[in-house]
XYZ file of C-alpha atoms in Angstrom:
563
model
C 111.815 -142.322 196.915
C 111.836 -146.002 195.818
C 112.892 -144.903 192.368
C 115.325 -142.763 193.526
C 116.850 -145.041 195.746
C 116.969 -147.973 193.209
C 118.555 -145.482 190.626
C 121.508 -144.537 192.898
C 121.891 -148.140 193.841
C 121.988 -148.960 190.117
C 124.622 -146.582 189.303
C 126.921 -147.695 192.154
C 126.424 -151.299 191.320
C 127.235 -150.816 187.305
C 130.271 -148.137 188.075
C 132.307 -149.006 185.202
C 129.879 -148.370 182.566
C 128.563 -145.239 184.179
C 132.101 -143.675 184.478
C 132.408 -144.301 180.825
C 129.186 -142.633 180.446
C 130.255 -139.645 182.499
C 133.487 -139.309 180.764
C 131.493 -139.288 177.238
C 129.020 -136.429 178.892
C 131.870 -134.589 180.417
C 133.921 -134.164 177.080
C 130.553 -133.264 175.110
C 129.963 -130.600 177.974
C 133.472 -129.122 177.717
C 133.197 -128.767 174.074
C 129.688 -127.362 174.374
C 131.213 -124.883 177.173
C 133.651 -123.590 175.053
C 131.089 -123.156 171.950
C 128.606 -121.689 174.060
C 131.090 -119.303 176.009
C 132.604 -118.147 172.575
C 128.765 -117.279 170.992
C 127.828 -115.770 174.391
C 131.195 -113.311 174.262
C 130.598 -112.652 170.416
C 127.021 -111.771 170.921
C 127.855 -109.431 174.038
C 130.532 -107.624 172.017
C 127.871 -106.842 169.261
C 125.380 -105.822 171.526
C 127.023 -103.779 174.064
C 130.207 -102.531 172.054
C 128.775 -99.588 170.340
C 126.183 -99.463 172.948
C 128.454 -98.149 175.764
C 129.896 -95.262 173.575
C 128.999 -92.695 171.213
C 128.385 -92.827 167.582
C 128.742 -90.408 164.855
C 126.591 -90.489 161.915
C 126.372 -88.480 158.718
C 124.183 -88.266 155.728
C 125.517 -88.420 152.252
C 124.073 -89.094 148.619
C 123.908 -93.020 147.703
C 125.962 -92.210 144.317
C 125.512 -95.871 143.116
C 121.876 -95.801 143.441
C 121.683 -91.974 141.593
C 123.880 -93.304 138.687
C 121.916 -96.620 138.371
C 118.371 -94.946 138.139
C 119.871 -92.393 135.640
C 121.241 -95.392 133.534
C 118.083 -97.186 133.765
C 116.060 -94.426 132.783
C 118.003 -93.452 129.593
C 119.495 -97.057 128.272
C 117.300 -98.713 125.722
C 119.419 -101.973 125.564
C 122.011 -103.622 127.525
C 124.686 -103.052 125.031
C 124.129 -99.161 125.120
C 126.716 -97.007 126.363
C 126.010 -95.173 129.704
C 124.583 -91.622 129.171
C 127.134 -89.599 131.182
C 125.566 -86.207 130.902
C 122.374 -87.750 132.439
C 124.274 -89.498 135.234
C 126.161 -86.075 135.662
C 122.829 -84.332 135.767
C 121.446 -86.749 138.087
C 124.335 -86.378 140.555
C 124.273 -82.683 140.348
C 121.764 -82.864 143.360
C 121.499 -79.746 145.449
C 123.458 -80.462 148.813
C 121.736 -80.443 151.981
C 121.786 -77.083 153.792
C 122.292 -76.371 157.406
C 118.754 -75.553 158.229
C 118.231 -79.075 156.580
C 120.570 -81.034 158.880
C 118.972 -79.151 161.831
C 115.646 -80.116 160.713
C 116.373 -83.978 160.568
C 118.229 -83.397 164.220
C 114.915 -82.379 165.649
C 113.228 -85.027 163.983
C 114.957 -87.770 165.958
C 112.861 -89.431 168.728
C 116.317 -90.152 170.812
C 119.107 -87.560 172.200
C 120.983 -86.333 169.340
C 123.890 -83.840 169.394
C 125.214 -81.920 166.315
C 128.367 -80.213 164.781
C 129.671 -79.233 161.630
C 132.291 -77.545 159.622
C 132.331 -75.319 156.564
C 135.566 -75.370 154.577
C 136.738 -73.261 151.560
C 139.861 -72.197 149.771
C 141.302 -68.777 149.599
C 144.468 -67.217 147.751
C 147.476 -65.902 149.482
C 148.001 -62.116 149.347
C 151.602 -59.990 149.296
C 151.863 -59.791 153.008
C 150.499 -63.278 153.936
C 152.285 -66.306 151.982
C 151.635 -70.070 152.546
C 154.056 -72.400 153.731
C 155.849 -73.653 150.746
C 159.336 -74.128 149.325
C 160.750 -72.242 146.536
C 159.975 -75.122 144.212
C 156.694 -75.304 144.752
C 156.307 -71.701 144.847
C 157.427 -71.344 141.454
C 155.461 -74.008 140.232
C 152.483 -72.844 141.715
C 152.769 -69.184 140.320
C 153.460 -70.812 136.877
C 150.442 -73.073 137.130
C 148.258 -70.540 138.130
C 149.122 -68.087 135.636
C 148.446 -70.581 133.234
C 144.909 -71.262 134.617
C 143.800 -67.508 135.065
C 142.009 -67.744 131.885
C 140.239 -71.148 132.493
C 136.800 -71.475 133.126
C 134.804 -74.322 134.600
C 131.466 -75.122 136.914
C 131.736 -74.146 140.190
C 129.394 -75.089 143.396
C 129.223 -77.877 145.880
C 130.243 -80.438 143.687
C 132.592 -83.429 144.835
C 135.895 -83.340 143.973
C 136.225 -79.729 144.175
C 137.045 -80.100 147.728
C 139.168 -77.611 149.559
C 142.404 -78.697 150.840
C 143.405 -80.718 147.884
C 141.342 -83.994 149.004
C 140.187 -84.173 145.597
C 143.366 -85.851 144.250
C 146.864 -84.903 143.210
C 145.262 -81.556 141.721
C 146.483 -79.011 144.019
C 147.089 -75.049 143.773
C 146.166 -74.408 140.005
C 145.538 -77.709 138.974
C 141.814 -78.634 140.513
C 139.084 -79.902 138.842
C 138.423 -78.438 135.597
C 141.636 -76.389 136.054
C 140.334 -74.577 138.413
C 142.508 -73.164 141.477
C 142.412 -74.894 144.355
C 143.669 -71.969 146.594
C 146.732 -71.687 148.857
C 144.823 -72.099 152.563
C 142.116 -73.941 153.555
C 139.884 -71.762 155.488
C 137.832 -73.673 157.856
C 134.954 -72.670 159.887
C 133.919 -74.665 163.059
C 130.423 -74.821 164.681
C 131.663 -76.128 168.224
C 134.589 -77.100 170.382
C 133.221 -80.945 169.532
C 133.818 -79.725 165.530
C 137.259 -78.474 166.483
C 138.035 -81.722 168.153
C 137.197 -83.669 164.960
C 139.143 -81.422 162.714
C 140.070 -83.120 159.500
C 143.834 -81.665 159.520
C 144.370 -83.612 162.939
C 144.844 -82.672 166.152
C 146.594 -79.862 167.713
C 147.264 -77.815 170.842
C 147.729 -74.231 171.355
C 151.119 -72.443 171.909
C 149.969 -69.168 172.147
C 146.632 -67.076 172.570
C 143.405 -68.546 172.726
C 140.736 -70.363 170.493
C 138.103 -67.794 168.966
C 134.619 -67.643 170.314
C 131.796 -69.253 167.894
C 129.688 -66.078 168.152
C 132.820 -63.941 167.133
C 133.300 -61.929 163.846
C 136.725 -62.124 162.313
C 138.568 -63.810 164.758
C 141.067 -67.068 163.538
C 143.929 -69.278 164.600
C 146.957 -70.138 162.582
C 149.518 -72.736 162.997
C 152.790 -72.075 164.318
C 154.575 -72.930 161.061
C 152.600 -70.211 159.068
C 153.084 -67.772 161.979
C 156.819 -68.279 161.848
C 156.716 -68.491 157.928
C 155.112 -64.801 158.013
C 156.566 -63.307 161.045
C 152.881 -63.011 162.790
C 152.104 -62.956 166.084
C 148.606 -63.092 168.372
C 146.757 -59.775 167.651
C 148.386 -59.371 163.994
C 145.716 -59.059 161.148
C 146.003 -60.984 157.940
C 144.400 -60.779 154.791
C 143.406 -63.360 151.847
C 142.016 -62.956 148.517
C 138.867 -64.589 146.983
C 139.611 -67.469 144.342
C 137.935 -65.661 141.551
C 141.155 -63.185 140.809
C 139.427 -60.125 141.682
C 140.031 -57.613 144.156
C 137.940 -59.085 146.763
C 139.879 -59.579 150.013
C 138.948 -61.053 153.685
C 140.835 -59.816 156.631
C 141.055 -62.195 159.813
C 142.582 -60.985 163.307
C 144.957 -63.664 164.812
C 143.728 -64.536 168.242
C 145.644 -67.583 168.552
C 148.417 -69.639 167.386
C 148.260 -73.495 167.266
C 150.689 -76.174 166.932
C 149.812 -79.240 164.805
C 150.506 -82.808 166.932
C 150.749 -84.065 163.023
C 151.600 -81.936 160.191
C 151.666 -82.639 156.303
C 154.237 -81.676 153.799
C 152.634 -80.881 150.636
C 155.492 -81.025 148.482
C 156.447 -84.500 149.577
C 153.550 -85.760 147.518
C 154.906 -83.789 144.430
C 154.540 -80.249 143.005
C 150.985 -80.257 142.218
C 149.583 -81.335 145.640
C 148.690 -77.814 146.451
C 149.625 -75.922 149.543
C 145.956 -75.718 150.725
C 146.502 -79.491 151.530
C 149.029 -78.642 153.834
C 147.699 -78.720 157.463
C 149.908 -76.035 158.437
C 148.521 -73.751 155.940
C 144.881 -74.411 157.350
C 143.067 -71.314 159.124
C 140.659 -71.955 161.696
C 137.948 -69.746 162.432
C 134.129 -69.721 163.681
C 131.181 -70.536 161.046
C 129.763 -67.314 162.315
C 132.896 -65.579 160.719
C 132.172 -67.271 157.192
C 128.953 -66.082 157.187
C 129.557 -62.619 157.987
C 132.364 -62.712 155.030
C 129.528 -64.340 152.495
C 131.342 -67.578 152.483
C 129.132 -70.007 154.211
C 127.482 -72.530 152.376
C 123.938 -71.044 152.755
C 125.325 -67.894 150.759
C 127.474 -69.644 148.309
C 124.302 -71.935 147.544
C 121.882 -68.328 146.991
C 124.764 -67.000 144.884
C 125.326 -70.034 142.675
C 123.007 -68.735 140.038
C 124.414 -65.427 139.775
C 128.126 -66.947 139.823
C 127.445 -69.642 137.138
C 128.272 -67.434 134.322
C 131.562 -66.413 135.742
C 134.932 -67.694 134.220
C 136.245 -68.387 137.692
C 135.394 -70.036 140.938
C 134.794 -68.042 143.953
C 136.032 -68.941 147.525
C 132.075 -69.096 148.130
C 131.075 -71.354 145.701
C 133.636 -73.717 146.721
C 132.533 -74.080 150.313
C 132.001 -77.664 151.675
C 129.684 -78.513 154.235
C 130.351 -81.531 156.577
C 127.745 -82.074 159.329
C 127.748 -84.903 161.842
C 125.515 -86.074 164.360
C 126.557 -87.875 167.547
C 124.241 -90.199 169.320
C 124.664 -92.308 172.660
C 124.787 -95.949 171.658
C 124.226 -98.140 168.437
C 120.533 -98.779 169.047
C 120.025 -94.669 169.070
C 121.891 -94.906 165.702
C 119.438 -97.251 164.452
C 116.280 -95.406 165.755
C 117.655 -92.303 164.244
C 117.935 -93.873 160.769
C 114.473 -94.781 161.163
C 113.491 -91.417 162.097
C 114.977 -89.619 159.500
C 113.352 -91.789 156.770
C 109.932 -90.773 158.407
C 111.188 -87.486 158.282
C 111.033 -87.493 154.463
C 114.932 -88.011 154.112
C 115.277 -88.459 150.377
C 115.786 -92.227 149.272
C 118.976 -90.970 147.315
C 120.534 -90.011 150.726
C 121.583 -92.635 153.137
C 122.758 -92.663 156.509
C 125.993 -93.836 157.444
C 128.384 -94.138 160.696
C 132.044 -94.740 160.312
C 132.167 -96.061 163.697
C 129.468 -98.570 163.213
C 131.159 -99.735 160.008
C 134.649 -100.008 161.258
C 133.172 -101.948 164.668
C 131.785 -104.482 162.423
C 134.722 -104.705 160.439
C 136.770 -105.385 163.925
C 134.267 -108.062 164.876
C 134.540 -110.282 161.382
C 137.358 -112.650 163.016
C 135.154 -113.125 166.129
C 131.790 -113.590 163.903
C 133.453 -116.165 161.907
C 134.654 -117.653 165.299
C 131.197 -118.076 166.547
C 130.177 -119.635 163.370
C 132.725 -122.077 163.883
C 131.749 -122.816 167.462
C 128.343 -122.951 166.576
C 129.160 -125.675 163.871
C 131.353 -127.463 166.294
C 128.573 -127.657 168.722
C 125.796 -128.945 166.515
C 128.360 -131.659 165.478
C 129.452 -132.671 169.077
C 125.913 -132.852 170.333
C 124.669 -135.009 167.208
C 127.754 -137.506 167.860
C 127.279 -137.265 171.786
C 123.700 -138.004 171.500
C 124.236 -140.919 169.135
C 126.971 -142.484 171.457
C 124.456 -142.063 174.473
C 121.581 -143.725 172.748
C 123.779 -146.552 171.427
C 124.944 -147.036 175.439
C 121.737 -146.690 176.935
C 120.321 -149.460 174.516
C 122.744 -152.056 175.419
C 122.192 -151.017 178.895
C 118.434 -151.532 178.658
C 119.101 -155.272 177.127
C 121.896 -156.578 179.348
C 119.114 -155.559 182.404
C 116.154 -157.227 180.357
C 115.874 -159.732 183.188
C 116.037 -157.203 185.955
C 113.033 -155.352 184.204
C 111.152 -158.363 183.918
C 111.343 -159.382 187.723
C 110.541 -155.699 188.792
C 107.381 -155.694 186.224
C 106.459 -159.240 187.777
C 106.438 -158.348 191.305
C 104.226 -155.377 190.790
C 106.312 -152.421 189.804
C 104.676 -150.525 187.431
C 106.539 -149.888 184.056
C 106.058 -146.180 184.415
C 108.256 -146.441 187.789
C 110.965 -148.635 186.057
C 111.160 -146.317 183.149
C 111.449 -143.474 185.714
C 114.251 -145.316 187.507
C 116.035 -145.872 184.293
C 115.911 -142.234 183.261
C 116.752 -141.167 186.654
C 120.042 -143.233 186.582
C 120.911 -141.745 183.121
C 120.052 -138.150 184.760
C 122.327 -138.344 187.636
C 125.337 -139.764 185.393
C 124.713 -137.231 182.855
C 124.307 -134.138 185.684
C 128.036 -135.200 186.962
C 129.509 -135.555 183.494
C 128.319 -132.025 182.931
C 129.692 -130.671 186.542
C 132.897 -132.140 185.100
C 132.562 -130.787 181.905
C 131.688 -127.223 182.833
C 134.745 -127.290 185.260
C 136.906 -128.114 182.201
C 135.425 -126.127 179.901
C 135.487 -122.929 182.087
C 139.163 -123.127 182.402
C 140.046 -123.797 179.299
C 137.495 -121.738 177.496
C 139.309 -118.375 177.595
C 142.917 -119.709 176.355
C 141.307 -121.854 173.556
C 138.748 -119.443 172.539
C 141.572 -116.514 172.192
C 144.037 -119.077 170.225
C 141.239 -120.180 167.827
C 139.986 -116.368 167.383
C 144.126 -115.415 166.901
C 144.021 -118.289 163.758
C 141.006 -116.482 162.716
C 142.608 -112.891 163.012
C 145.631 -114.472 161.074
C 143.518 -115.555 158.173
C 141.878 -112.350 157.868
C 145.362 -110.515 157.682
C 146.531 -113.122 155.220
C 143.533 -112.322 153.131
C 144.682 -108.824 153.215
C 148.028 -109.413 151.999
C 147.040 -111.609 149.290
C 144.708 -108.998 148.077
C 148.026 -106.684 148.254
C 150.003 -109.076 146.282
C 147.146 -109.340 143.552
C 147.768 -105.769 142.936
C 151.678 -106.260 143.002
C 151.984 -104.606 146.315
C 154.345 -105.781 148.966
C 152.907 -107.247 152.153
C 154.843 -105.231 154.688
C 153.772 -101.986 153.013
C 152.510 -99.133 155.302
C 148.977 -99.607 156.105
C 146.659 -96.964 156.823
C 145.105 -97.201 160.391
C 141.354 -99.048 159.950
C 138.822 -99.950 162.243
C 139.189 -100.424 165.915
C 136.919 -102.236 168.131
C 136.662 -102.266 171.698
C 133.983 -103.313 174.544
C 133.873 -104.686 178.035
C 134.285 -108.107 176.996
C 137.198 -107.661 174.841
C 140.189 -105.570 173.915
C 141.309 -104.905 170.281
C 144.713 -105.292 168.801
C 146.254 -105.523 165.340
C 149.850 -106.622 164.598
C 149.886 -105.040 161.319
C 149.320 -101.472 162.128
C 151.827 -98.833 160.876
C 151.603 -95.187 160.744
C 151.432 -93.590 157.723
C 154.619 -91.954 156.036
C 153.326 -88.197 157.198
C 151.903 -88.910 160.618
C 148.261 -88.627 159.700
C 145.904 -91.414 159.013
C 144.877 -91.998 155.399
C 147.641 -89.730 153.767
C 149.473 -92.957 152.440
C 149.606 -93.180 148.677
C 148.846 -96.683 148.703
C 146.076 -96.515 151.592
C 143.581 -98.103 149.275
C 145.552 -101.283 148.683
C 146.824 -101.825 152.487
C 144.154 -100.538 154.805
C 144.825 -102.504 158.107
C 141.718 -103.074 160.623
C 142.053 -103.430 164.546
C 140.742 -106.722 164.741
C 139.345 -107.632 168.094
C 142.030 -110.300 169.149
C 140.950 -111.443 172.613
C 137.846 -112.364 174.369
C 136.867 -113.014 177.848
C 134.962 -116.005 177.087
C 134.151 -116.972 180.866
C 131.133 -119.249 181.807
C 128.335 -117.134 183.161
C 125.023 -118.271 184.609
C 123.546 -118.026 181.107
C 125.929 -120.740 179.700
C 125.274 -122.765 182.608
C 121.566 -122.635 181.978
C 122.112 -123.399 178.613
C 124.401 -126.440 179.447
C 121.700 -127.784 181.739
C 118.854 -127.633 179.381
C 121.543 -129.633 176.811
C 121.833 -132.056 179.764
C 118.544 -132.843 180.096
C 117.841 -132.980 176.545
C 120.290 -135.473 175.865
C 119.107 -137.499 178.667
C 115.338 -137.736 177.384
C 116.874 -138.343 173.999
C 118.944 -141.308 174.619
C 116.628 -142.823 177.131
C 113.900 -142.495 174.632
C 115.323 -145.881 173.110
C 115.276 -147.688 176.572
C 111.849 -146.290 177.328
C 110.354 -147.828 174.029
C 111.851 -151.006 174.442
C 110.927 -151.223 178.522
C 107.160 -150.304 177.436
C 106.986 -153.269 174.897
C 108.680 -155.942 177.063
C 106.296 -158.426 178.659
C 107.389 -159.595 182.070
C 106.037 -163.317 181.835
C 107.824 -163.590 178.476
C 111.167 -162.193 179.891
C 110.983 -164.886 182.714
C 110.197 -167.467 180.428
C 112.943 -166.948 178.093
C 115.416 -166.660 180.918
C 114.230 -170.102 182.102
């Protein structure tokens, strides 16, 4: 009690000096509050952002790794040209089948749901034609006739993707001169697969969606139905890509309307009609199996069809398989489980959700690093200032120390009194600093974050300028991030020319990201606890010099020097 009373009296008696110390501590605490609030919000956003929403994952071949291994295995010197044939052979790995994908799903120790689509290309018949203009029709027919005798390898090779995804080679202009087809025939495994259709979202205008266990039922776009004068209940006939007499019959059970449609002709005469969203025929995976167009069937028939001079629809079937997990932590666990289950090292597990969210957090991560640097500088400077002030304080009160020790007060109590004085002033300063920092943390942090976002967008503009692109060119929508402590926004998002994400011809140069541009950097109990710990540390560090001086003082020598 003696120590506490004397400490309080000394604080009041030396009010001017202690007010100065309190102001210094308050400034330090305010800056530390803002820095800690920013870092706490960044950690919360990273931890909880994807843990509160589902994550979609896929398995894909690591092409860079496979080609690097193939090149290392064939090159004898650093100046040797790559062995293209060896790298092609290395890339020609068997694609995973549906059963293999299912096996990895069962190997997961966390809950996982799956969905997949199988996409192939088919040709038109006399009674069923794709939506196209007369100019593209004449071009397509002439191109197809020119390629009717062409030969090329078939199978599930990348780049031969149905729907014209491989590039500008469309109908009659596919890889190796192969026909990419007039329609894309897509088989879905479930409603989830339909909801994630590559051609975009759609709504039913008449009829109903097919049953996934059904055989031969399909839905077509409203534009395709109008172009051919078809209604629900009619039967359509499509032809195999091989150019033989093989045809497939499907019953229309529903007609859908695309919420976003792509005009293939707007991208040139060679873009192909199968790449037009209106020329997509949707059915079930079971229907593709019945028709012999599913991936498993096409894989088993690859050896027999390899000698054929033209590609069949079955050999061109592409499988897209996705895993849906409850959170980012489940995704990490799932990735580890797949490696344990024997997934080849040449395959990688990836998630566009995770990658996009990581991209959206770049400005926030940069701000968190800046906040940490600022916090370290402020604490270092503040500690140095407090040490100097406390050292002068002890020297000014040297005679008081001598008197106290001379009348029998132990040096331990004297040290405790000085530390208590400094602790009282420090805690008052911290309380004021926390109050001020709490008020300023949200606007200041959001202003700093806006500067980071502007910096990232400026870097994107600079990269576009390096390629001679205009800074205001249309950007393809990129990553988006949102969480309970932040909301995302991007001033640079612009719709693509055809209304569909990623269809812009210049999307590689102008891919915009929806960066996290606002955070709720409020002061939590965690931040207050950290500030109290910082205050105690500053008190002990700044009092250390005074403690050493007090311990070294001799009371009789102090009084003798004073007299």
